[in-house]
Short mmCIF file of C-alpha atoms in Angstrom, two decimals:
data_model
loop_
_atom_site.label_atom_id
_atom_site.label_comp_id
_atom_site.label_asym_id
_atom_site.label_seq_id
_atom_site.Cartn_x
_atom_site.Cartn_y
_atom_site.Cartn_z
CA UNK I 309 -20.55 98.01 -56.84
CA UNK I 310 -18.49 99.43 -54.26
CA UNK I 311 -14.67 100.93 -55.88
CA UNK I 312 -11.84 101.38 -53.62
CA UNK I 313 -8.99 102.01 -55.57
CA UNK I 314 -5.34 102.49 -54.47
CA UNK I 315 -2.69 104.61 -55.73
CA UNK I 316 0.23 102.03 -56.68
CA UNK I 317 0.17 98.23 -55.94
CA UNK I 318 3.81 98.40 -55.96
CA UNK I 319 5.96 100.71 -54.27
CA UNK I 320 9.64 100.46 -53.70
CA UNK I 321 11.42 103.32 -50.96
CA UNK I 322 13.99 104.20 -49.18
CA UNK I 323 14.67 104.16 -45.48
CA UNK I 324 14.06 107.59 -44.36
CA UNK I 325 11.68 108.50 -47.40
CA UNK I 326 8.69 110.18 -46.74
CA UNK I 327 6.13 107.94 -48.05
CA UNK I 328 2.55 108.99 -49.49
CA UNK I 329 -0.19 105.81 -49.95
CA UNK I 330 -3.47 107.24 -50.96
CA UNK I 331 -7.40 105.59 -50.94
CA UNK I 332 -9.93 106.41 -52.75
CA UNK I 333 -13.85 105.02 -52.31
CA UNK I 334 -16.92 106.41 -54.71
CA UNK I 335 -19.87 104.96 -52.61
CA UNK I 336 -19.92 108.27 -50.34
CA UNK I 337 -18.67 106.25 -47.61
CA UNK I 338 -18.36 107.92 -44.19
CA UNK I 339 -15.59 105.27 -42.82
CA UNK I 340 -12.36 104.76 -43.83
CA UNK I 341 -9.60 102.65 -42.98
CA UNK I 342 -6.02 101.51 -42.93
CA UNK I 343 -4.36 98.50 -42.44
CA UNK I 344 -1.73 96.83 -43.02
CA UNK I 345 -1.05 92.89 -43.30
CA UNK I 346 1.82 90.54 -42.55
CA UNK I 347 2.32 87.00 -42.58
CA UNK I 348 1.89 85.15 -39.29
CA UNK I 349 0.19 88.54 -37.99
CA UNK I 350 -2.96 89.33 -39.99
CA UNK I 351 -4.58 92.34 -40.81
CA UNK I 352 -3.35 95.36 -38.17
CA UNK I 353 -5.60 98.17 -38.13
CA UNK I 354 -3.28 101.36 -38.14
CA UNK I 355 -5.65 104.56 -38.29
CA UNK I 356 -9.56 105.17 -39.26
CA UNK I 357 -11.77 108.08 -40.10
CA UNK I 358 -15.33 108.04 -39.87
CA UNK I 359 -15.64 111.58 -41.40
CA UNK I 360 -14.09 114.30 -43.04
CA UNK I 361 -10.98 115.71 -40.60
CA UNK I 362 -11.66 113.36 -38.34
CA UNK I 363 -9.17 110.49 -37.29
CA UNK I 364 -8.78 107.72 -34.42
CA UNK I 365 -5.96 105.44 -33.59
CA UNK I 366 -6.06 102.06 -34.24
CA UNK I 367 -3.74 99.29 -33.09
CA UNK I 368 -0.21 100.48 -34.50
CA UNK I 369 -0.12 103.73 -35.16
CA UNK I 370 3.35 104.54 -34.53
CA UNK I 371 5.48 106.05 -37.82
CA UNK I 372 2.02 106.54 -39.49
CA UNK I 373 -0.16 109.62 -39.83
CA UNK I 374 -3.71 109.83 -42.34
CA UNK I 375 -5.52 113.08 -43.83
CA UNK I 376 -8.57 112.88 -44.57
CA UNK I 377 -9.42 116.30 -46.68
CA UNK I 378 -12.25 114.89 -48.58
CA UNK I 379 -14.78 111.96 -47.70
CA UNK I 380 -13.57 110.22 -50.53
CA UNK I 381 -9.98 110.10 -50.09
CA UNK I 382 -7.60 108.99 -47.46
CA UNK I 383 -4.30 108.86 -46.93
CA UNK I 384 -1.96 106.90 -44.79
CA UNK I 385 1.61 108.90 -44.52
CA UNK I 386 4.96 107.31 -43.24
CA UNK I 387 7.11 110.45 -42.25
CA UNK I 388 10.23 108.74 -42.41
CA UNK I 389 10.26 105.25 -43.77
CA UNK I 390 11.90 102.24 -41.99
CA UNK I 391 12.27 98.80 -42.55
CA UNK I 392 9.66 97.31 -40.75
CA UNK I 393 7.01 98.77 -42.47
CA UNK I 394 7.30 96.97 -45.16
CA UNK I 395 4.21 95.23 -45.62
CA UNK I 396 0.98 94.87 -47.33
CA UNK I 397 -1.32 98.09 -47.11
CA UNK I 398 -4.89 98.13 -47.48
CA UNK I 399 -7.13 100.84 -47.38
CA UNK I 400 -11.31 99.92 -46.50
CA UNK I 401 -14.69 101.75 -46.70
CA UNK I 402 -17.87 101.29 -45.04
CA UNK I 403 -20.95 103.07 -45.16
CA UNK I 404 -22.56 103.45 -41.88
CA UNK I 405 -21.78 106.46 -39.46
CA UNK I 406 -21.27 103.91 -36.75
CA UNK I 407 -19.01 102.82 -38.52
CA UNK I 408 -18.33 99.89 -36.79
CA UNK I 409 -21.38 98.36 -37.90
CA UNK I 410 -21.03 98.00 -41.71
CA UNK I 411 -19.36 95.93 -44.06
CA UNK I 412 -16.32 97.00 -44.91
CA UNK I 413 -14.93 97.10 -48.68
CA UNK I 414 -11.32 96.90 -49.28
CA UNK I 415 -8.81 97.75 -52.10
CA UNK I 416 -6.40 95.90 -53.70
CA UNK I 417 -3.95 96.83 -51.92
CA UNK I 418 -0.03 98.34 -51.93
CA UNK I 419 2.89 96.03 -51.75
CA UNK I 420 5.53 98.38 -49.72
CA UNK I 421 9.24 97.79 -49.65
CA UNK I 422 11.60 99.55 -47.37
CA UNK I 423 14.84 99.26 -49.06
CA UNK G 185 -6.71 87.31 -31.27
CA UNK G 186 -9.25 85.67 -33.19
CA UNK G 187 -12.37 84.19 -31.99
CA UNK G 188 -13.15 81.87 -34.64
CA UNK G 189 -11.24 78.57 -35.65
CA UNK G 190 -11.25 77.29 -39.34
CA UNK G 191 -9.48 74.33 -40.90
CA UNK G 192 -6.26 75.56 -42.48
CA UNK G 193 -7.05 73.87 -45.95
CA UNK G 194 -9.65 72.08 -48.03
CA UNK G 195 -9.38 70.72 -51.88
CA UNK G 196 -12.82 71.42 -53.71
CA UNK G 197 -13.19 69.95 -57.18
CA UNK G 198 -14.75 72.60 -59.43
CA UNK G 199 -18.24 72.50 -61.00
CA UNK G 200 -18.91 70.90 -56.81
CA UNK G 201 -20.03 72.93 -53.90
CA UNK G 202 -17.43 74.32 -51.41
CA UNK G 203 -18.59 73.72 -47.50
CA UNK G 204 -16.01 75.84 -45.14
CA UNK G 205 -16.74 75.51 -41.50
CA UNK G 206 -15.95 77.69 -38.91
CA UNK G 207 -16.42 77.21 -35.14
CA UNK G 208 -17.08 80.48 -33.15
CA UNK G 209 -18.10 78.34 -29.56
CA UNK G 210 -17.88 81.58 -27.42
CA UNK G 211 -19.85 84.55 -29.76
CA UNK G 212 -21.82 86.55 -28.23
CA UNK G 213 -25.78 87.43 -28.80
CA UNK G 214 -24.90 90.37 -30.16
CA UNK G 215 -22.05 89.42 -32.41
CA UNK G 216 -22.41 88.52 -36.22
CA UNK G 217 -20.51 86.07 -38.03
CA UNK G 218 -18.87 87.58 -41.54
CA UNK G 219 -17.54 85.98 -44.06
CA UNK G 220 -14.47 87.39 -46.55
CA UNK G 221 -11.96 85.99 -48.65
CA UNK G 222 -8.26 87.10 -49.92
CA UNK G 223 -7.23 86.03 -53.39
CA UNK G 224 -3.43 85.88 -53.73
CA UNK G 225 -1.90 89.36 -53.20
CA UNK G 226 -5.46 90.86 -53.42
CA UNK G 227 -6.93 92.97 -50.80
CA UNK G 228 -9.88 91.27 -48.51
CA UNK G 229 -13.47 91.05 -50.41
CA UNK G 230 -16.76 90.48 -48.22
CA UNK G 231 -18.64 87.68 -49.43
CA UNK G 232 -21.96 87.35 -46.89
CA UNK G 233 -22.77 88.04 -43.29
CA UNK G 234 -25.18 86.68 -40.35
CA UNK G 235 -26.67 86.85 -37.23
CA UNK G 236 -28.81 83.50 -37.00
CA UNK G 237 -31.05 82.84 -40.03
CA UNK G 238 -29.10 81.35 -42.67
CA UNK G 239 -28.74 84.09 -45.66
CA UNK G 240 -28.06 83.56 -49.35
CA UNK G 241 -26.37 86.21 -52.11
CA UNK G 242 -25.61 85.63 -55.41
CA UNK G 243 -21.87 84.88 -54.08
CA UNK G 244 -22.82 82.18 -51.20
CA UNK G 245 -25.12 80.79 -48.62
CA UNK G 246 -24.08 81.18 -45.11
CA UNK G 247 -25.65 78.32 -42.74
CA UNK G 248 -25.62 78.96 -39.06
CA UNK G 249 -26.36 76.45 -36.41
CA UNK G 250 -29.35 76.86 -34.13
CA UNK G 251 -26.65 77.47 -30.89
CA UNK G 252 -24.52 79.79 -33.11
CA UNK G 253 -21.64 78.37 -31.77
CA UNK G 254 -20.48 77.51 -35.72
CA UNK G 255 -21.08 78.52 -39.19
CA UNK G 256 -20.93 76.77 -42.32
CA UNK G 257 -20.26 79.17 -45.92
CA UNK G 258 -21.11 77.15 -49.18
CA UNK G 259 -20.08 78.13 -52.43
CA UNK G 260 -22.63 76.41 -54.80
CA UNK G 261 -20.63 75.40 -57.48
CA UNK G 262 -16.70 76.55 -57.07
CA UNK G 263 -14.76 78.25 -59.90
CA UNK G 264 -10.98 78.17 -60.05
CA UNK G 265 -11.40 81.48 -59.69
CA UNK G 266 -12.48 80.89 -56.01
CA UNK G 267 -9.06 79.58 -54.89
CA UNK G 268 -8.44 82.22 -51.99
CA UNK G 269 -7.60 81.85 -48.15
CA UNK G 270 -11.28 81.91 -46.46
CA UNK G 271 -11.68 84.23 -43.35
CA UNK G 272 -14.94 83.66 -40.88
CA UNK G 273 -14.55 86.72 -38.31
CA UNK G 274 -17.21 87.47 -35.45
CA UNK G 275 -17.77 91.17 -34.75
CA UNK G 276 -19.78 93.05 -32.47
CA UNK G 277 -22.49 95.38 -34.40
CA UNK G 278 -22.08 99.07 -32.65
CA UNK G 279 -19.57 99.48 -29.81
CA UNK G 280 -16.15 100.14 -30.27
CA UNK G 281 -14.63 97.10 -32.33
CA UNK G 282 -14.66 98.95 -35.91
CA UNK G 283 -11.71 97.11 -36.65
CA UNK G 284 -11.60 93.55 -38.43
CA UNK G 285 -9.64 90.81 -36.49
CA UNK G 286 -8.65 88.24 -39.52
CA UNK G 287 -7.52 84.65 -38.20
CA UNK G 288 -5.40 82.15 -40.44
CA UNK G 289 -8.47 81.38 -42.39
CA UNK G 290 -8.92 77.98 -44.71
CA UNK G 291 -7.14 77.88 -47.82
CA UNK G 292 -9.35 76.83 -50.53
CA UNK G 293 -7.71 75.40 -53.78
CA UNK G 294 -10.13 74.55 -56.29
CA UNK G 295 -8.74 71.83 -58.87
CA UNK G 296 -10.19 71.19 -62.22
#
């Protein structure tokens, strides 16, 4: 079975924290994603990665960055936390190296508050 | 926005088999319809996808009509642990839409 695991599933900051969410996947995925949920809005894709070093913009970027060092990891940065990002963050994997083609596994996500 | 509609909620008695509907009225040939679900403060899991012949996995069946133009997912014989909002999303297979675009979904409670 697929594993994408997430670092905390709970994580309480402060405005202007920098804040580090990591992803790991152990299928060898080549895709990678972030996104982040909120009620009303649905699932917002922030950033993706469909290989090592590599990133792309996705809807909302802004106040986020990703590294991608290693296939298997990913992470989603906030340089300086605010507010409204407090949200639901979930990290996805998917095989293919068109990666918009695959099925795409997700973790269980990280409950964010901005204090 | 999305393309699909789904009823917000359904009741499903367990040991019975869950029918969700979806319509998806304007997908496109090349478009497949995928099915996931969200268990309460849980992140997304993919249950079964399609592009015209119904398909079966050892989670569900997915029944598509003969226009495409809606989709029915069964769940044989629902668990309580199958209470989860139900997401039916239509994406394009290549091209540039990687990302998944989640609607309100159907709310499946499954009562004993």
């Amino acid at each position: 079975d697929v594993k994408v695991t997430q670092s905390s599933r709970y994580l309480v900051k402060r405005t202007g924290e920098k804040v580090f969410l990591e992803c790991v996947q152990d299928m060898d995925h080549e895709n990678m994603f972030w996104y982040r949920q909120d009620p009303g809005l649905g699932l917002r894709l922030i950033y993706f990665s469909y290989d090592v070093k590599m990133k792309e913009k996705g809807d909302i970027p802004e106040g986020y960055s990703v590294s991608r060092e290693k296939k298997e990891r990913f992470s989603l940065i906030l340089e300086s936390a605010s507010t409204n990002q407090t949200s639901m963050y979930l990290c996805a994997s998917s095989a293919s190296s068109w990666w918009s083609t695959d099925t795409q596994y997700f973790g269980p996500g990280t409950r964010l508050t901005v204090l | 926005d999305a393309k699909t509609t789904q009823p917000p909620s359904m009741d499903c008695a367990e040991g019975r088999a869950a029918n969700l509907p979806c319509n998806h009225s304007t997908i496109s040939g090349n478009e497949y319809v995928y099915w996931y679900r969200q268990i309460h403060s849980q992140g997304p899991q993919y249950i079964i996808h399609g592009l015209k012949n119904n398909e079966t996995n050892e989670m569900a069946s997915l029944i598509i009509t003969e226009d495409r133009k809606s989709s029915t997912l069964i769940l044989p014989h629902a668990t309580l642990r199958d209470t989860a909002v139900y997401y039916c999303i239509v994406r394009v297979e290549g091209g540039s839409q990687g990302n998944l675009i989640f609607g309100k979904g159907t709310k499946l409670s499954v009562k004993p």
